[in-house]
Coordinates of C-alpha atoms in Angstrom, one line a residue:
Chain S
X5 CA -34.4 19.0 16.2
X6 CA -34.1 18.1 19.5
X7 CA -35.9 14.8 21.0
X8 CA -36.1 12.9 17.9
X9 CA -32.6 13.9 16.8
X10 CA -31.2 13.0 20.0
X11 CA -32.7 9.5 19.8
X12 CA -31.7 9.0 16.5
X13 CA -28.1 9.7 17.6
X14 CA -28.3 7.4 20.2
X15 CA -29.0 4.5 17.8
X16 CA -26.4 6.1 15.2
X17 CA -23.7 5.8 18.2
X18 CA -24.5 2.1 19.0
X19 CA -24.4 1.6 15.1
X20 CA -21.0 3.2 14.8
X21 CA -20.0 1.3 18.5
X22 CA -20.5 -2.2 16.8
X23 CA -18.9 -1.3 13.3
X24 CA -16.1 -0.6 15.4
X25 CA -16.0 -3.5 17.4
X26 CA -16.4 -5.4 14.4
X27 CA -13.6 -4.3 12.9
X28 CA -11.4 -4.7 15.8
X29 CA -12.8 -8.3 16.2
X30 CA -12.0 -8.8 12.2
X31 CA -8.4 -7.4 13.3
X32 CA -7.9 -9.5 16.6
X33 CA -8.9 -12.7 14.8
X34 CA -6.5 -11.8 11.8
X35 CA -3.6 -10.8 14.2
X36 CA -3.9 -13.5 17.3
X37 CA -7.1 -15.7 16.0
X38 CA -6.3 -18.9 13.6
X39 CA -5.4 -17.1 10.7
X40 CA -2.2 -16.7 11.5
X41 CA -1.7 -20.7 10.9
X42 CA -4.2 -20.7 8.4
X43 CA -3.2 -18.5 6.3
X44 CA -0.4 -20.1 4.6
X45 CA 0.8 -19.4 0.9
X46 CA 2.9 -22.4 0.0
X47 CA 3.9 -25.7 1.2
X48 CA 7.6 -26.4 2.1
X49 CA 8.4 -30.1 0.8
X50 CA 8.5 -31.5 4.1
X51 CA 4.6 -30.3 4.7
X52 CA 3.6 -31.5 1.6
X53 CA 5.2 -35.3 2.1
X54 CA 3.6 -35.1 5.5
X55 CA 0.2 -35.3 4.3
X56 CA 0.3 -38.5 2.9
X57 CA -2.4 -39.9 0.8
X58 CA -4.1 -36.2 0.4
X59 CA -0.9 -34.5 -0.6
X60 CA -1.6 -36.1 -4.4
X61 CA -3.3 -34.3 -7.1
X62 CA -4.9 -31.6 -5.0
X63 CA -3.6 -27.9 -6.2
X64 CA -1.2 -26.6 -4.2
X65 CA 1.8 -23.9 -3.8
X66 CA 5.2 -25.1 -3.0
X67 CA 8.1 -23.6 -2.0
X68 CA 11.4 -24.3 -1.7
X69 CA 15.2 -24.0 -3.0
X70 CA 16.3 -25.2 -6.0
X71 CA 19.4 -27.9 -5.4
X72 CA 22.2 -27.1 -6.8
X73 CA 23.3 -29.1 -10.1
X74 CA 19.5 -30.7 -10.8
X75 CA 18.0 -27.7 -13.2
X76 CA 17.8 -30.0 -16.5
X77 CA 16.6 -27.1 -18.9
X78 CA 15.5 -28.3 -22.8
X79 CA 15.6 -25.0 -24.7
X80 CA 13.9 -26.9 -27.2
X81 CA 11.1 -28.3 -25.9
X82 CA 10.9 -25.9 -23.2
X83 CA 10.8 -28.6 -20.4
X84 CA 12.5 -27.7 -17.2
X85 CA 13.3 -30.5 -14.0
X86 CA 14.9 -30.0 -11.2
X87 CA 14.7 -30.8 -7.4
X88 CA 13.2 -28.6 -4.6
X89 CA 14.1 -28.6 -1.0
X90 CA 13.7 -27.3 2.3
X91 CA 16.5 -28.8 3.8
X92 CA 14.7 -31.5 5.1
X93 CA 12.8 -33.0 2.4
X94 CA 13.4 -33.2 -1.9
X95 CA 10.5 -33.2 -4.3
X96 CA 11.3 -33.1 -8.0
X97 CA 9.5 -30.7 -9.8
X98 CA 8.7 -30.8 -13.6
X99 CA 7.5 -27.5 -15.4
X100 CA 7.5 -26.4 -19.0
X101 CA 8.4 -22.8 -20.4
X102 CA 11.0 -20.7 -19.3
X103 CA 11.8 -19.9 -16.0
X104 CA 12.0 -16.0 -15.0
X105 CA 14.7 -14.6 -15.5
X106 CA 16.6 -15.1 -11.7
X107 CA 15.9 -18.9 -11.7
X108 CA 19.4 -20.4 -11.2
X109 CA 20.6 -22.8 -8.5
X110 CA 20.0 -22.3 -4.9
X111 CA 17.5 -19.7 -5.3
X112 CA 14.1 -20.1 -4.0
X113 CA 11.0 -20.7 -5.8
X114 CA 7.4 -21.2 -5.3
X115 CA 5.4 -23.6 -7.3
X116 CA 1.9 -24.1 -8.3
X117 CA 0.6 -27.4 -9.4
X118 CA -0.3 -30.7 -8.5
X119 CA 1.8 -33.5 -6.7
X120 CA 1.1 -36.6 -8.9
X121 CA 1.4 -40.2 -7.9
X122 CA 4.9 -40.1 -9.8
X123 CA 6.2 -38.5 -7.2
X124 CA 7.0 -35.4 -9.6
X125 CA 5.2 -32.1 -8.7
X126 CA 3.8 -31.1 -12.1
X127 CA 4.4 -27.5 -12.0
X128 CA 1.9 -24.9 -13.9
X129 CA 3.4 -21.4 -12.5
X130 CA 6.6 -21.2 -11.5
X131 CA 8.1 -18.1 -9.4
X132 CA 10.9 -16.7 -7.9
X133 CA 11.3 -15.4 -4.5
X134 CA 14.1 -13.3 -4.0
X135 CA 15.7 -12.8 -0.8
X136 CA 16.4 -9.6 0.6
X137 CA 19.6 -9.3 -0.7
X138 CA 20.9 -6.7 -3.4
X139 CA 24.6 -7.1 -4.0
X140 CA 26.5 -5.4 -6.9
X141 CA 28.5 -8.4 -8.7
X142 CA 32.0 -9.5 -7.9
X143 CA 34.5 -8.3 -10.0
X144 CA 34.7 -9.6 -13.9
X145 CA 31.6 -11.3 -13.0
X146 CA 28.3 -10.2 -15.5
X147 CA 24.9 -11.2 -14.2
X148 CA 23.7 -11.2 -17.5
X149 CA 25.9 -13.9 -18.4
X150 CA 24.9 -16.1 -15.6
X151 CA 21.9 -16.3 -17.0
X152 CA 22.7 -17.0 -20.4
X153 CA 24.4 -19.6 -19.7
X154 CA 22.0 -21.7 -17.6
X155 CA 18.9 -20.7 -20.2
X156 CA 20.5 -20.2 -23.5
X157 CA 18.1 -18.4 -25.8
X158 CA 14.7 -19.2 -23.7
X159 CA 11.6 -18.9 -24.6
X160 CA 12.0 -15.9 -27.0
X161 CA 12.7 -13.6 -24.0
Chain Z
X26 CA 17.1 -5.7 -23.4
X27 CA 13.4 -6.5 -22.3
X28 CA 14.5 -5.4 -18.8
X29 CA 15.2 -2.2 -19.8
X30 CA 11.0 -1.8 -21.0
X31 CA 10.3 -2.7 -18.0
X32 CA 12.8 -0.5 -16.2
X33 CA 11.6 2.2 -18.4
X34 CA 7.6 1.4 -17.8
X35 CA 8.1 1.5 -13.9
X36 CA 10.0 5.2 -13.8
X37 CA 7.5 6.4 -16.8
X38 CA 4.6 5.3 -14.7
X39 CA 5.2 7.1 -11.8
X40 CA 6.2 10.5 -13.7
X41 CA 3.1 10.0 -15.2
X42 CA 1.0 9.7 -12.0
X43 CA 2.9 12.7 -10.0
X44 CA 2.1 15.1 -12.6
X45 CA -1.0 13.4 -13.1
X46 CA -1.4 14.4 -10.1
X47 CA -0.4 18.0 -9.8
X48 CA -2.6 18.8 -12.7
X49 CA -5.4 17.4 -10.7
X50 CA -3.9 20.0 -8.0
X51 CA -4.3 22.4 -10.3
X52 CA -7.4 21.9 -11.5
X53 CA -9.2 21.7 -8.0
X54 CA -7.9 24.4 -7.0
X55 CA -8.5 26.8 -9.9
X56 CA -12.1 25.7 -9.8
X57 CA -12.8 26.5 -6.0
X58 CA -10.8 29.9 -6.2
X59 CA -13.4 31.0 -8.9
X60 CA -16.1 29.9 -6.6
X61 CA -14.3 31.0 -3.4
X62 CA -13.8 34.5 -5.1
X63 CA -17.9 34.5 -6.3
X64 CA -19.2 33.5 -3.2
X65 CA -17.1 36.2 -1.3
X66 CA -18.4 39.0 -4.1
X67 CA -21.9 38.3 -3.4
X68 CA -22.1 37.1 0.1
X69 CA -21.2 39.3 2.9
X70 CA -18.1 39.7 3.8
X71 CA -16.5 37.1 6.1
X72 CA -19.7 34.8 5.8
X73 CA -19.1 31.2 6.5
X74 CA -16.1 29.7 8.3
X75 CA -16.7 27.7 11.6
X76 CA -16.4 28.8 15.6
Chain H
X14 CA -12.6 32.7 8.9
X15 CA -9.4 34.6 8.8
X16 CA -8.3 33.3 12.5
X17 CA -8.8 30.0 12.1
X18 CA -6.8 30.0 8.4
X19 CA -4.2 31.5 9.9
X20 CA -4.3 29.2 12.8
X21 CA -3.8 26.2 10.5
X22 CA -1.4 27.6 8.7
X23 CA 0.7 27.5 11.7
X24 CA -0.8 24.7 12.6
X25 CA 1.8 21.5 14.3
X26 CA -0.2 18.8 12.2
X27 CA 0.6 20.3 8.3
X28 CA 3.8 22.5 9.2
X29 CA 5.1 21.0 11.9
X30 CA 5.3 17.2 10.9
X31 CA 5.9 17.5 7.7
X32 CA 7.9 20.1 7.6
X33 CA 8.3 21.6 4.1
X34 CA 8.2 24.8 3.7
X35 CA 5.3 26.0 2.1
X36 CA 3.8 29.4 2.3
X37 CA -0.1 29.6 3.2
X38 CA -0.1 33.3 3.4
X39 CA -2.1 33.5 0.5
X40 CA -4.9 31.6 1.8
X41 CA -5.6 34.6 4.2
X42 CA -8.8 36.1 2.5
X43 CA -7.8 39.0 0.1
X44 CA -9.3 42.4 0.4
X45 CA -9.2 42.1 -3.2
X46 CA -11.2 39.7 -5.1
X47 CA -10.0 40.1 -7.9
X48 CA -6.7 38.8 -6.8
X49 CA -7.6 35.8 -5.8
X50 CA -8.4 34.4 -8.7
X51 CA -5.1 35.8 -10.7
X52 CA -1.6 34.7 -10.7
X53 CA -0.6 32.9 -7.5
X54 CA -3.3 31.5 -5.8
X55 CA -4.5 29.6 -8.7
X56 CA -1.0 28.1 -9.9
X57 CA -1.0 23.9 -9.4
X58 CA 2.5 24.2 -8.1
X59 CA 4.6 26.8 -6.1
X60 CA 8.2 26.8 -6.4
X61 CA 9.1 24.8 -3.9
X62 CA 6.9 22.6 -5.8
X63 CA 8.9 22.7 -9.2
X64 CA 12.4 22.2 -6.9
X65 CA 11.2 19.0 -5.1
X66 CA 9.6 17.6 -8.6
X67 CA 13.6 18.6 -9.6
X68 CA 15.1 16.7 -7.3
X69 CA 13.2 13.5 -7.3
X70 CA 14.2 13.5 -10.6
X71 CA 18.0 14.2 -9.9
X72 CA 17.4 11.4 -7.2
X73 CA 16.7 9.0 -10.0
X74 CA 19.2 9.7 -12.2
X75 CA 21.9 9.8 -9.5
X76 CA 20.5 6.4 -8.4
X77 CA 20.0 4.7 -11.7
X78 CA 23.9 5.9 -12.4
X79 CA 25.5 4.5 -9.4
X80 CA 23.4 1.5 -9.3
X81 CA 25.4 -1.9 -10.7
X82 CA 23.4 -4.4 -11.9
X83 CA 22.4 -6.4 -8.8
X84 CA 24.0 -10.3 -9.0
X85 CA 20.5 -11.8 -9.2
X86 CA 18.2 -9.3 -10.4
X87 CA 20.3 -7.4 -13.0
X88 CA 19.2 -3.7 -14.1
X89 CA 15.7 -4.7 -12.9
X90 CA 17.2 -3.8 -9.1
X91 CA 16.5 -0.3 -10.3
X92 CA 12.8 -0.3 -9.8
X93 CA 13.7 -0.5 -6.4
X94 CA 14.4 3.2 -6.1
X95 CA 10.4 3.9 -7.5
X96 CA 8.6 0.7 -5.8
X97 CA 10.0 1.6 -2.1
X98 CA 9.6 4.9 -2.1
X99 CA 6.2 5.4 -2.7
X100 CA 5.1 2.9 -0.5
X101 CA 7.4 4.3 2.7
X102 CA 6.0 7.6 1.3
X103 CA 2.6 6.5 1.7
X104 CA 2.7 4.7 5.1
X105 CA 4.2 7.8 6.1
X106 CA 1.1 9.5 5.0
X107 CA -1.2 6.7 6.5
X108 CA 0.1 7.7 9.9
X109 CA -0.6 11.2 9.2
X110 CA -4.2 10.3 8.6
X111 CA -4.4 8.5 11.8
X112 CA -2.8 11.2 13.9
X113 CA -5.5 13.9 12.1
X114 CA -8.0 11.6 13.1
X115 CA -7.1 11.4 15.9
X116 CA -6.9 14.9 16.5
X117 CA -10.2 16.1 15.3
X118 CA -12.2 13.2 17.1
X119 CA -10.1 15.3 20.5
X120 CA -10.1 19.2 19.4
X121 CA -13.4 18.8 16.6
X122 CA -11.1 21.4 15.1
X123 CA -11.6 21.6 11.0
X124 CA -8.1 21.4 10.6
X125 CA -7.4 18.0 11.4
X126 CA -10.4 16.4 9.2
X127 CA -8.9 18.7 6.1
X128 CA -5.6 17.5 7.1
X129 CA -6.4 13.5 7.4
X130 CA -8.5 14.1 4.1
X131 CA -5.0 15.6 2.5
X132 CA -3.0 13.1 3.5
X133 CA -5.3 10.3 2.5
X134 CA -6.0 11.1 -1.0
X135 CA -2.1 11.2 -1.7
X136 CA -1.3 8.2 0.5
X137 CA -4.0 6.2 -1.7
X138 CA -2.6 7.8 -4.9
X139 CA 0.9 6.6 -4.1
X140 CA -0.2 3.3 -2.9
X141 CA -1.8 2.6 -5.9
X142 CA 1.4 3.5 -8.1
X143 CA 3.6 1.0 -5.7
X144 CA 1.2 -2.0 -6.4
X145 CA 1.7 -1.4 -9.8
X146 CA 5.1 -0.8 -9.9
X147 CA 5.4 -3.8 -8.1
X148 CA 3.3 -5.6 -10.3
X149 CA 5.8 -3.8 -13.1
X150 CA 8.6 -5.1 -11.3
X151 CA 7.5 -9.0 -10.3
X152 CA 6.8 -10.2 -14.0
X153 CA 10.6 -10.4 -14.9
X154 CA 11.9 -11.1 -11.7
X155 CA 9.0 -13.6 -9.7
X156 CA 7.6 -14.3 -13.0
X157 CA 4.2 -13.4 -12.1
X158 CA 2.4 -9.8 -12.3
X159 CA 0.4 -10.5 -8.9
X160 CA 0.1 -13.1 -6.9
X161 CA -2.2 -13.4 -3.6
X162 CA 0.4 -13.9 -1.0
X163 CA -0.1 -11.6 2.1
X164 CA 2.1 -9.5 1.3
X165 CA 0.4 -8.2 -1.7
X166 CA -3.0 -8.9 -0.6
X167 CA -2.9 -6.6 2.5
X168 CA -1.1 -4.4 0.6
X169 CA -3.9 -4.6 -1.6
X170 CA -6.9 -4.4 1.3
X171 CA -5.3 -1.5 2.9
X172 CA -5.5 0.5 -0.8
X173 CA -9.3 -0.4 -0.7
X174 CA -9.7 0.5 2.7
X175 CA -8.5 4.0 2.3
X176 CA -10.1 4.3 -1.1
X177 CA -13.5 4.0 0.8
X178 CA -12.2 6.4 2.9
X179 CA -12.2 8.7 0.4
X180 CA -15.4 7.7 -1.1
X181 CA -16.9 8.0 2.0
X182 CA -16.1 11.1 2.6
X183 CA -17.5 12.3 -0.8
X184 CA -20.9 10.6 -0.2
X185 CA -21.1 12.1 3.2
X186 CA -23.1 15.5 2.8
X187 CA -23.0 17.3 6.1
X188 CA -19.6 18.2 7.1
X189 CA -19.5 17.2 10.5
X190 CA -20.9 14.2 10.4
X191 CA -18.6 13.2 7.3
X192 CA -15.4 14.4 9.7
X193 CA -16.9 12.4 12.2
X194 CA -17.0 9.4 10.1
X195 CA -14.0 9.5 8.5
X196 CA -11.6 10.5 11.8
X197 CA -13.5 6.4 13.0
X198 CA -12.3 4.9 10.0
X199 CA -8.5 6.8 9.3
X200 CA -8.1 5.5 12.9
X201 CA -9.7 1.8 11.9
X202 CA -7.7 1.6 8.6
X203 CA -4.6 2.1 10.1
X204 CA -4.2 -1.2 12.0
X205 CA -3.7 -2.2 9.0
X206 CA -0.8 -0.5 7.8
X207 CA 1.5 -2.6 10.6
X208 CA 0.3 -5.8 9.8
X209 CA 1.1 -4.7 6.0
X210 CA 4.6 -3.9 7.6
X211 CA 4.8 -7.1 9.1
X212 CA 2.8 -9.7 6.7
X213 CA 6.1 -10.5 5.4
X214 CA 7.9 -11.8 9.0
X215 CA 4.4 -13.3 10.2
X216 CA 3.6 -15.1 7.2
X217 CA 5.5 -17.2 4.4
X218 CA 5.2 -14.8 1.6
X219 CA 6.3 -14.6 -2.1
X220 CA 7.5 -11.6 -1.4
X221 CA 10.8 -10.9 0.5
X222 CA 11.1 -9.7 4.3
X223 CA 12.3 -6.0 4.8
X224 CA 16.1 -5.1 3.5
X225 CA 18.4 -3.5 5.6
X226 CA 21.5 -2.1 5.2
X227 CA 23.6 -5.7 5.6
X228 CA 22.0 -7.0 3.2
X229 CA 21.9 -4.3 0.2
X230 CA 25.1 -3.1 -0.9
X231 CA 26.2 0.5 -0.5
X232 CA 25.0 1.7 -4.1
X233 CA 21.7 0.5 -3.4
X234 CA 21.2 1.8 0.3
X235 CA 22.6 5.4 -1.2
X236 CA 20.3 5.5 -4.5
X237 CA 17.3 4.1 -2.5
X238 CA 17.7 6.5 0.9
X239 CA 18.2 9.4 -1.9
X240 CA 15.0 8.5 -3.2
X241 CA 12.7 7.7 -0.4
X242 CA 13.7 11.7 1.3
X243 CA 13.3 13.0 -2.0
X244 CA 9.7 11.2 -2.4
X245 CA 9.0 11.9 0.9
X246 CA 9.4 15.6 0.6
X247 CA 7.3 15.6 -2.3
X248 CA 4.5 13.7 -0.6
X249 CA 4.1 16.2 2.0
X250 CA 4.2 18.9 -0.6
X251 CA 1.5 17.7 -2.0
X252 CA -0.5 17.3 0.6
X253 CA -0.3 20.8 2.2
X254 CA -1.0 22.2 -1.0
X255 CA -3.8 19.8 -1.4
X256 CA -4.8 20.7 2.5
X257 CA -5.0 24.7 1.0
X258 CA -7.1 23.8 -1.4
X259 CA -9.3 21.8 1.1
X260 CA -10.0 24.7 2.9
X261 CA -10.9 27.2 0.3
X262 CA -13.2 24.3 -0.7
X263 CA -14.6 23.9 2.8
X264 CA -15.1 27.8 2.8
X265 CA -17.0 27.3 -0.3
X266 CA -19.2 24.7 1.2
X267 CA -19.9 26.5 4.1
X268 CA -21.2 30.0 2.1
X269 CA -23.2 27.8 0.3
X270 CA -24.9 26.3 3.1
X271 CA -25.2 29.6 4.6
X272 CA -26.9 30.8 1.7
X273 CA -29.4 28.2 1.6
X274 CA -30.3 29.1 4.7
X275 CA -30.8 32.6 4.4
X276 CA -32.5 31.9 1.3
X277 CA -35.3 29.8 3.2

C-alpha cells in the first residue's frame, strides 16, 4: 500500500481540508455574517408598529413587559388582556387560558400570535421570560400568595 | 403543589441518568475485562498495545 | 503495553486537569489472569465513586433546605441546583474534548483520543439531562416545554454535534483513522460551545442572560456553587473511569487485529 494509498490520502486530506473550511465558513457567517440580525426570536412593540401595513396578521413573536395595573384576568372564561411594552411603544395583547404561573405585572413575556387590524395582538402562546434574578422574598411576604391573588383558581392548575 | 411534581421529576431524572449511567460503566467494563483477560490467556503475552 | 498504561495513568490530561483522585494501578496488566476478571477491576464504581455519588446528593439536600422560595419562581427556583450544573459540568467536559484533540492531532499519542472519547460520551450524556431538565423546568415557569430561541437551539445543535461525534467514532473501523477524525471534529464542535455561552447576550432570547452573584441571593449562589463542584467532581469521575475502561477496550481491539493478522 504504497502509491495508490498515498494518492488516495491526498484526496482524503483535501476532502477533510474543505469539511473544515466549511464549517468554519458555517461558523464565521453565524458569528460575524447576517445572522446575527437575522436571527431574531421576538419583536419588541416598537419593531412590530414599525412595520406598518405588513405588521398585521402575519405570525409573529412579541416581547415585552407587562404594564403594570392592565392584566384583566376572567377566571371564568379564561380570557386574559393586558398591555405590553417596551418602553417605547404599547400593544394590547388578548390571550385565552391561564398564564404560567410567574405572569404578574412588570414581568416580561413573549407572545405568539397575530397582530390583527384591531390593533389587539391575538395571542396563541404566551410565555414568561424571567430575568436573571433569584431573590428569596421579603419578610412576611409569600410568593405563593402573589399568585393567588392575581389568578384565583386558574385553569385547574 | 404541581410544582413540587415537577421539582421532584427534575431531581428524579437526573438520579436516574447518573446511575443510569454507572451501570452502563459497569457493564462495559465487565464485558471488556472478560475479553481483555481471554485475549491475554491465549495470545502471547504482551501482544498488542501501540509504539 | 505496560509503559504506555502507566504513562497515561500519570498522564497531565486525565489526572492532572481533572484532578480526582482515582487509582489506575489496576489497569497495569496482571501476572495473573485470573485476577483480572475478579473483584476490583470489574466493579462499575470505586470508592471514591460511591463518596462523590454521596455528596452530590448531600449537595442537594443541603441546597433544597436552605433554598427560600424565590419571589417569582417559587420552589420551582430549585431545579436550578440540577439544570446548571450539568450543563457547566458538561462545557467543562467539552473543553476537555478539545484540549485531547488537540493533543493527539500534536503527540498522535493514544491517550488523548481515549481521553477526548471519555470526556465526550459524558459531556453528551449530561447535556442531554440539562435540556431536559430545562425542558422540566420551563413548562411551569415560561409556560412552554421548548421553544426555538437560540439559546435552546444551540444548546440543542451542540448535543447533536457531539452525539455524531460519538457516532462517528463507533462507525469508524481502523483506529487511527477514527482518532484522526474525531480529534477534527472535538476541535470543530467546540466553537460552538462559546457561542452557546454567549447566544443569550448576542441574541434576544427566551431564555435569561447568565446570573451572577448580584443578582441571585446568597442561598441560591451557596446551594448552586455546592452543586456545580459536587457535579463537577463527579463528571470527571466518570470520565477517568470511563477513560480505564477505554483502554482495556483499545487493548482488546488491538489483540484482535493482531490476531487476524497472524491468522492470515
Amino acid at each position: 500500500m504504497s502509491g495508490q494509498a498515498k494518492s488516495g490520502k491526498g484526496r482524503r486530506r483535501i476532502a477533510v481540508l474543505v469539511g473544515v473550511l466549511m464549517v468554519l465558513g458555517a461558523f464565521g457567517y453565524l458569528l460575524y455574517g447576517g445572522i446575527g440580525d437575522n436571527l431574531v426570536y421576538f419583536l419588541t412593540p416598537t419593531e412590530l408598529l414599525a412595520r406598518g401595513e405588513s405588521a398585521y396578521d402575519a405570525p409573529v413573536r412579541l416581547g415585552g413587559q407587562v404594564v403594570p395595573g392592565t392584566v384583566q384576568w376572567d377566571p371564568d372564561a379564561l380570557d386574559l388582556r393586558f398591555r405590553l411594552t417596551d418602553g417605547a411603544e404599547i400593544v394590547e395583547v388578548h390571550s385565552t387560558g391561564a398564564p404560567p404561573q410567574m405572569f404578574r405585572d412588570g414581568i416580561g413575556v413573549v407572545v405568539e400570535g397575530r397582530f390583527t387590524r384591531s390593533g389587539v395582538f391575538e395571542s396563541t402562546n404566551l410565555m414568561v421570560k424571567h430575568s436573571n434574578e433569584y431573590r428569596a422574598p421579603h419578610d412576611m411576604e409569600k410568593p405563593e400568595e402573589m399568585y393567588r391573588t392575581l389568578i384565583r383558581e386558574g385553569g385547574g392548575q | 403543589m404541581t410544582e413540587w411534581s415537577y421539582i421532584l421529576a427534575a431531581y428524579a431524572l437526573t438520579w436516574i441518568v447518573l446511575v443510569g449511567y454507572v451501570v452502563h460503566l459497569g457493564r462495559r467494563r465487565r464485558k471488556v475485562v472478560r475479553l481483555v483477560a481471554a485475549l491475554r490467556s491465549d495470545g502471547q503475552p504482551g501482544a498488542g498495545g501501540e509504539p | 503495553m505496560t509503559e504506555t498504561v502507566t504513562g497515561s495513568g500519570s498522564g497531565g490530561v486525565v489526572a492532572g486537569s481533572e484532578g480526582a483522585p482515582v487509582d489506575t494501578r489496576e489497569e497495569r496488566a496482571p501476572a495473573d489472569v485470573a485476577q483480572l476478571t475478579r473483584g476490583k477491576a470489574i466493579r462499575a464504581l470505586t470508592p471514591v465513586g460511591w463518596l462523590l455519588l454521596g455528596l452530590l446528593l448531600a449537595a442537594q439536600l443541603v441546597a433544597v433546605w436552605i433554598s427560600p422560595p424565590d419571589r417569582d419562581m417559587g420552589h420551582l427556583q430549585k431545579i436550578m441546583y440540577v439544570h446548571v450544573p450539568a450543563l457547566w459540568t458538561a462545557f467543562v467536559l467539552f473543553f476537555v474534548v478539545f484540549v485531547a484533540s488537540l493533543m493527539y492531532l500534536w503527540r498522535r499519542a493514544d491517550r488523548y483520543d481515549l481521553v477526548a472519547a471519555s470526556a465526550a460520551e459524558v459531556a453528551v450524556v449530561l447535556t442531554g439531562l440539562g435540556l431536559v431538565l430545562g425542558s422540566i423546568w420551563g413548562k411551569p415557569t415560561w409556560g412552554v416545554w421548548w421553544t426555538w430561541d437560540p439559546r435552546l437551539t444551540t444548546t440543542a445543535i451542540l448535543f447533536l454535534l457531539y452525539a455524531g461525534y460519538l457516532a462517528l467514532r463507533s462507525f469508524t473501523e481502523d483506529p487511527e483513522r477514527r482518532a484522526r477524525w474525531s480529534a477534527a471534529v472535538g476541535i470543530l464542535a467546540f466553537l460552538n460551545v462559546p457561542i452557546v455561552y454567549l447566544s443569550v447576550r448576542w441574541w434576544r432570547t427566551l431564555h435569561q442572560v447568565q446570573s451572577s452573584p448580584s443578582t441571585v441571593d446568597d442561598p441560591y449562589v451557596l446551594g448552586l456553587r455546592l452543586n456545580a463542584i459536587a457535579f463537577l467532581l463527579l463528571g470527571a469521575y466518570f470520565v477517568v473511569r470511563r477513560y480505564q475502561t477505554a483502554r482495556l477496550e483499545r487493548e482488546a481491539e488491538a489483540r484482535v487485529q493482531e490476531a487476524s493478522l497472524r491468522g492470515i
